Structure formats: C-alpha cells, structure tokens
Short mmCIF file of C-alpha atoms and ligand atoms in Angstrom, two decimals:
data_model
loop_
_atom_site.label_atom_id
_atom_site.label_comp_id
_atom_site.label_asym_id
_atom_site.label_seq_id
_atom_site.Cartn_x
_atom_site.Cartn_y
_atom_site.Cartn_z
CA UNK E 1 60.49 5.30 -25.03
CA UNK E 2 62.92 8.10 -25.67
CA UNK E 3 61.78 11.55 -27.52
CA UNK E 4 64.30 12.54 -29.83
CA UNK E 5 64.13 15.92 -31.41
CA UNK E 6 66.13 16.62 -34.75
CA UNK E 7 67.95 20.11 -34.96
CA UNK E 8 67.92 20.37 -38.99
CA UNK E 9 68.76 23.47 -41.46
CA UNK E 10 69.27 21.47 -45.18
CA UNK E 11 68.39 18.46 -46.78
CA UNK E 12 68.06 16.36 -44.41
CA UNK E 13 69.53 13.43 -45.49
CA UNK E 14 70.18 12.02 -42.53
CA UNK E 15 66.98 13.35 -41.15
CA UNK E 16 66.03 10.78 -43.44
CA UNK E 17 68.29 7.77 -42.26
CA UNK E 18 66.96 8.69 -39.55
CA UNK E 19 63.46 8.16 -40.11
CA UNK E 20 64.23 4.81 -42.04
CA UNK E 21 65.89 3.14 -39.07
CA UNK E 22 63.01 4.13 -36.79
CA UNK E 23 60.75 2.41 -39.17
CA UNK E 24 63.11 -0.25 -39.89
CA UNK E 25 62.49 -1.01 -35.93
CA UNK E 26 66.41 -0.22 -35.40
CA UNK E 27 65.62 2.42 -33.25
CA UNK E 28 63.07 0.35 -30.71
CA UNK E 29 63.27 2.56 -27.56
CA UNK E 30 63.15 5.81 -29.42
CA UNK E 31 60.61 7.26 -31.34
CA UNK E 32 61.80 10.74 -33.16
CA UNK E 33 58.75 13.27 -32.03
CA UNK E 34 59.47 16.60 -33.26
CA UNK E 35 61.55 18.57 -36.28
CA UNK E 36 63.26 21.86 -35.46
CA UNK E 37 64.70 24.06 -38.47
CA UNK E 38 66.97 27.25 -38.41
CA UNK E 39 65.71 27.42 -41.60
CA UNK E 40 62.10 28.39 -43.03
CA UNK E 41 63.07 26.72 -46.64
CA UNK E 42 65.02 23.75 -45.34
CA UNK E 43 63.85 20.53 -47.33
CA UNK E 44 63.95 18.41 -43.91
CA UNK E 45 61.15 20.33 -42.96
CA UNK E 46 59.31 18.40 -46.09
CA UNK E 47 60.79 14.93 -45.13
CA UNK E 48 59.29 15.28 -41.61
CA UNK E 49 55.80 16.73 -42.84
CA UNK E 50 55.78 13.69 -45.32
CA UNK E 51 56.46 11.24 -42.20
CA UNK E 52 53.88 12.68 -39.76
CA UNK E 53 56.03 14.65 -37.75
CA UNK E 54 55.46 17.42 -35.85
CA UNK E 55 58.33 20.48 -37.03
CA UNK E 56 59.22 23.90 -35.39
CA UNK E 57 61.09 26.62 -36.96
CA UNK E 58 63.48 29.00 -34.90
CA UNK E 59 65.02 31.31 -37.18
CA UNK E 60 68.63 33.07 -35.71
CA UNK E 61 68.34 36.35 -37.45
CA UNK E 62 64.82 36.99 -35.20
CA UNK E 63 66.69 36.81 -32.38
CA UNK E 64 69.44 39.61 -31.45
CA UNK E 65 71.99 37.47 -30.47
CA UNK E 66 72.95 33.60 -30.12
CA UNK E 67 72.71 34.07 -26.71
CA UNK E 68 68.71 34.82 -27.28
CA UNK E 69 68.62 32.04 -29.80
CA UNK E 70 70.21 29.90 -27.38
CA UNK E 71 67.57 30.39 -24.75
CA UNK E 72 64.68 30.22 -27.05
CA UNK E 73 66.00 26.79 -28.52
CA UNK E 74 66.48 25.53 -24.83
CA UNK E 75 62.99 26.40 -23.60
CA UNK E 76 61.37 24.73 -26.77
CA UNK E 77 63.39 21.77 -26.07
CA UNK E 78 62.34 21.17 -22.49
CA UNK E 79 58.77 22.09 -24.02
CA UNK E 80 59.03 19.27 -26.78
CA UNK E 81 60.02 16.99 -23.49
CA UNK E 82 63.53 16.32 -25.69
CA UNK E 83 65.45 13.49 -23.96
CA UNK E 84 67.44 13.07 -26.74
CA UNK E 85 68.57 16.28 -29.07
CA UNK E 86 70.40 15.27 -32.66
CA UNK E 87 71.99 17.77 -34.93
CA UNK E 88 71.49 16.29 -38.74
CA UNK E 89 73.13 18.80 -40.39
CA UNK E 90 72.36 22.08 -38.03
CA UNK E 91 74.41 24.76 -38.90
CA UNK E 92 73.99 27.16 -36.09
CA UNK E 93 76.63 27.00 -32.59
CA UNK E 94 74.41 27.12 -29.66
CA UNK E 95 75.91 28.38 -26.32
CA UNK E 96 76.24 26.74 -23.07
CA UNK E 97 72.78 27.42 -21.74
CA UNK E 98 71.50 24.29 -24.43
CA UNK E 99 74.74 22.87 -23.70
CA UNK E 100 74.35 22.52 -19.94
CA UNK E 101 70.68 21.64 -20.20
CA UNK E 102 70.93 18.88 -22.14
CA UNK E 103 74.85 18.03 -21.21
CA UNK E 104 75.52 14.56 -22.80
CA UNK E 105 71.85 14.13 -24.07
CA UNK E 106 72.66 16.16 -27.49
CA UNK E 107 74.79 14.61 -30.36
CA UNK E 108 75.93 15.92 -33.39
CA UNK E 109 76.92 14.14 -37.27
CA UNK E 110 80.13 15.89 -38.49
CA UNK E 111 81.58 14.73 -42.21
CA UNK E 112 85.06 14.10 -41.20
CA UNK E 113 87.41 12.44 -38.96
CA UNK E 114 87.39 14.37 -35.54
CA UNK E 115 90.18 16.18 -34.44
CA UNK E 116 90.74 16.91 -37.99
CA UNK E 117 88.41 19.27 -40.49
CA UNK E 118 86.21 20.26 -37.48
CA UNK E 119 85.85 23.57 -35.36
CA UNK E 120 84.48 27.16 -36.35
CA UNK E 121 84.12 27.01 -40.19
CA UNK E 122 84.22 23.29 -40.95
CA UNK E 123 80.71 22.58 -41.89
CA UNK E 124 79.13 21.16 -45.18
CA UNK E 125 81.07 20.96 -48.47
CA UNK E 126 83.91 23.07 -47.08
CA UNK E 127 85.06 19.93 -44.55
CA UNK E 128 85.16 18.02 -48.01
CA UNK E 129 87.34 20.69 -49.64
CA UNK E 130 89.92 21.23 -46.89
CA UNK E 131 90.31 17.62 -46.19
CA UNK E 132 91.03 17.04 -50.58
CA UNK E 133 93.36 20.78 -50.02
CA UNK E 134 95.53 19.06 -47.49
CA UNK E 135 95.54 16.18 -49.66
CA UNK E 136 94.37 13.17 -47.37
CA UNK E 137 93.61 9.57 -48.27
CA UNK E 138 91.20 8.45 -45.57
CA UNK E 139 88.44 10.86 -44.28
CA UNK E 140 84.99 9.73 -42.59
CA UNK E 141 82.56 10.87 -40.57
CA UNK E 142 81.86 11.36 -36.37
CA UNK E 143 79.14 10.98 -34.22
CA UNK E 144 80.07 13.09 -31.03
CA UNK E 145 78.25 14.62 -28.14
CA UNK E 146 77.53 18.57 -28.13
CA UNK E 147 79.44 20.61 -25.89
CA UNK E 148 79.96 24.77 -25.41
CA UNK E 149 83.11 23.85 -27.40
CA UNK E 150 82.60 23.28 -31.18
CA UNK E 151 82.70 19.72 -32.57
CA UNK E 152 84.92 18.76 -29.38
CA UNK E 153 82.66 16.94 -27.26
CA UNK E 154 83.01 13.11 -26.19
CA UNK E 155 82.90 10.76 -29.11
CA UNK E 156 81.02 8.20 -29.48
CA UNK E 157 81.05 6.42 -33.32
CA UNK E 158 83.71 7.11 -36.33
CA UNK E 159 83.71 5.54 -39.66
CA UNK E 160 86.75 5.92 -42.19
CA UNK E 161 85.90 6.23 -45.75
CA UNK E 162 88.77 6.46 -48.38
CA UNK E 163 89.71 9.20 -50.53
CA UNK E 164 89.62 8.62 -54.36
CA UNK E 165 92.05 10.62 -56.77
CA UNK E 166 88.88 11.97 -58.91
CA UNK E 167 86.72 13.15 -55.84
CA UNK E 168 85.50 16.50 -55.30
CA UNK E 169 84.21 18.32 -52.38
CA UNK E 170 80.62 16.54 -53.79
CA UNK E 171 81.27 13.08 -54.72
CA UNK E 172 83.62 12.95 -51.03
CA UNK E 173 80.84 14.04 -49.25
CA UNK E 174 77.75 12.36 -50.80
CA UNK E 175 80.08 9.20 -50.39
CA UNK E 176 81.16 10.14 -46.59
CA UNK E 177 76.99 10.77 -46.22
CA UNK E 178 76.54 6.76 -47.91
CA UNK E 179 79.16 4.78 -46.34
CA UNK E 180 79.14 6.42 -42.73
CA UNK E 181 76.80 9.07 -41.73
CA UNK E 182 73.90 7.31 -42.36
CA UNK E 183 75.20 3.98 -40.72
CA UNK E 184 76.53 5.80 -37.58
CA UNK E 185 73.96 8.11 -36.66
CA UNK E 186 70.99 5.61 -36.44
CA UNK E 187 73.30 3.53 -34.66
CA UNK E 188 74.36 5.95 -32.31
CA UNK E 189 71.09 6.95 -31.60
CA UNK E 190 69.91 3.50 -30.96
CA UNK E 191 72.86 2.81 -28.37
CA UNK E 192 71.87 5.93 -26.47
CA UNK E 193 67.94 5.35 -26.63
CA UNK E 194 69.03 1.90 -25.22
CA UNK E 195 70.88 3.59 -22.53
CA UNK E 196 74.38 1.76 -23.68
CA UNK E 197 76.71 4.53 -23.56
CA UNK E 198 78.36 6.11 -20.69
CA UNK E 199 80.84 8.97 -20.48
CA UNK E 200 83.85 9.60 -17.74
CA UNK E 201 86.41 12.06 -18.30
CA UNK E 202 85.18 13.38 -21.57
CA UNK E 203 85.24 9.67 -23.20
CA UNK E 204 82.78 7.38 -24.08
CA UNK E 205 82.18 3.84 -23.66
CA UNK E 206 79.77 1.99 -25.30
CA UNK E 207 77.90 -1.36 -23.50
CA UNK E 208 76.83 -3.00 -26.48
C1 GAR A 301 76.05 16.49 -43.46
O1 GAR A 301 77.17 16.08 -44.23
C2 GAR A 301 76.48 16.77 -42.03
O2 GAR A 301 77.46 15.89 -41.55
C3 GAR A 301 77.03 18.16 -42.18
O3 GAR A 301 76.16 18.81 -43.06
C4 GAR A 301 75.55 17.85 -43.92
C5 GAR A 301 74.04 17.98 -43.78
O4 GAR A 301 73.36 17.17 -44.71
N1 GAR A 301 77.13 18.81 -40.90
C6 GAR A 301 78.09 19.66 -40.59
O5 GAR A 301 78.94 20.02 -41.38
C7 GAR A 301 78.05 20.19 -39.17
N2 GAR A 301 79.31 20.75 -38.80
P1 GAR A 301 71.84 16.76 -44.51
O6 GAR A 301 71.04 18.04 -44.25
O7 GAR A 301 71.48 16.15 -45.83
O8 GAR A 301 71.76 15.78 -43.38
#
C-alpha cells in the first residue's frame, strides 16, 4: 500500500475527488495518509479533518527563502514516509531539492492543455482567462509529473474539454474541474499506486 501525501493551498476540490475514489475502492493500493497546506485558512484542510486525515501546515512566508521552504517540505515528506506526493491545487514552486528527492514520485493537476497556459503565472482562474483572451475552443486539463522546471515534467493523463461562447474564467474552470480534473487525477493516481507507469526520456507510458 502506497502513502500518498496531498500538497493543498485552496478548496480542495480535488482533494476531494480524491478522497471519493479512495473510498470508492478506485484507488486499492493507495491509501492517502497525510494533508499538507501552504495555507493556514485553506478549506482542504477542513475536507481532510472531516475524513480522518492527518494535515500539516508549512507556511512560505516563515521561511526566508524557497530554498528554506524547499528543504523543510522535503524533510516532512520523507518524515510522512511519502511514496507518492500530489499537488491538488498547490500554489507554491518548490526547488530541485523536493524535486530530486522525490524525482518521478510527485505529480501535479494543472487546468489546461500542457504546453499551452502553463509556466510561471498560469495558476487558478488566470489559466481560464488567458486561454478565453487568446480565444481557444478546446482547453482541458493535465496530470504531469513535478520537475525543477514549472509545469514541464513528463505527462502522464490529458483530457480536452470544449470552450463555450458564454464561458468565463469561472464557469471554464469549474467545468475543466467536472469533466477532467477530477476524472484524471484519481486515475492517475491509481495507475501509479499500481505501479503502471514508466518514464524514459522525459515520456510516459502507461501499462494499463
Ligand atoms: C485547480 O483548478 C487546479 O488545477 C489549479 O488550481 C485549482 C485548485 O482547485 N492548479 C493550478 O493552477 C496549479 N498551477 P482545488 O483547490 O479546488 O483543487
């Protein structure tokens, strides 16, 4: 049985998909032990509390630098015995010290198509309003692994989603969150607690 530790900082909506799928039995070789916020306030924290489990809150601005935060997140992952890490919605870049510690044992959710509305800047509703700027008809969401290099690590599941004329940055994303994050997360997670996907040369390829 795989621990998974969720990185969180909002809602934690798919926190919550999360949490259904495990007790859904979708998620049968991984049990999700520990919640981590950046946040004090973040309403994941609640979610978790209200499902028995255990949280942790590491706070960036009581640490000097991310290079600080960075270590202090990687200790209390090896602590928490993490063989799985998932960001669901964690705003904060960690460095390469996380990175290399956990290298192709961390994933990461992002609410758009990737290569497109990702990188430095692209996170929440602002992915929604670029991608409805530019003007795009089909946008989705990515389920990726975490490397030193923002949202550019190997990916593993995509799902399109199409673009209405009336959306705004809300309805696009609360649709996005519906129709593909929380599909693709739990199922991501499930392939990798059941040890079916493998990466070579910065792809992935699933044994399903
Ligand atoms: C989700 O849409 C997630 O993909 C996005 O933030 C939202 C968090 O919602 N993450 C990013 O933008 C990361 N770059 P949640 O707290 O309800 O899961």
């Amino acid at each position: 049985m795989k621990n998974i530790v969720v990185l969180v900082s909002g809602g934690g909506t798919n926190l919550q998909a999360l949490i259904d799928a495990e007790h859904r039995g979708e998620i049968p070789n991984g049990k999700i032990t520990c919640v981590i916020s950046s946040k004090t306030d973040a309403y994941a924290l609640e979610r978790a509390k209200q499902n028995n489990i255990k949280t942790r809150v590491l706070v960036r601005k009581d640490f000097a630098d991310i290079a600080s935060y960075s270590a202090a997140m990687r200790d209390l992952l090896l602590s928490e015995k993490a063989d799985l890490v998932v960001y669901a919605g964690f705003m904060t870049i960690l460095d390469e010290q996380v990175c290399n510690a956990f290298k192709n044992k961390m994933i990461n959710v992002h609410p758009a198509l990737i290569p497109s509305f990702c990188g430095k800047g692209f996170y929440g509703l602002h992915v929604h309003e670029e991608a409805l700027k530019k003007g795009v008809k089909v946008s989705g969401a990515t389920v990726h692994f975490v490397t030193a290099e923002c949202d550019a690590g190997p990916i593993i599941l995509q799902k399109a989603v199409a673009i209405e004329e009336d959306d705004t940055p809300e309805t696009l994303q609360r649709r996005i969150m519906e129709q593909a994050e929380w599909k693709i997360l739990p199922k991501a997670v499930s392939l990798f607690c059941d040890g079916k996907i493998s990466v070579e040369n910065g792809r992935t390829f699933l044994h399903e």
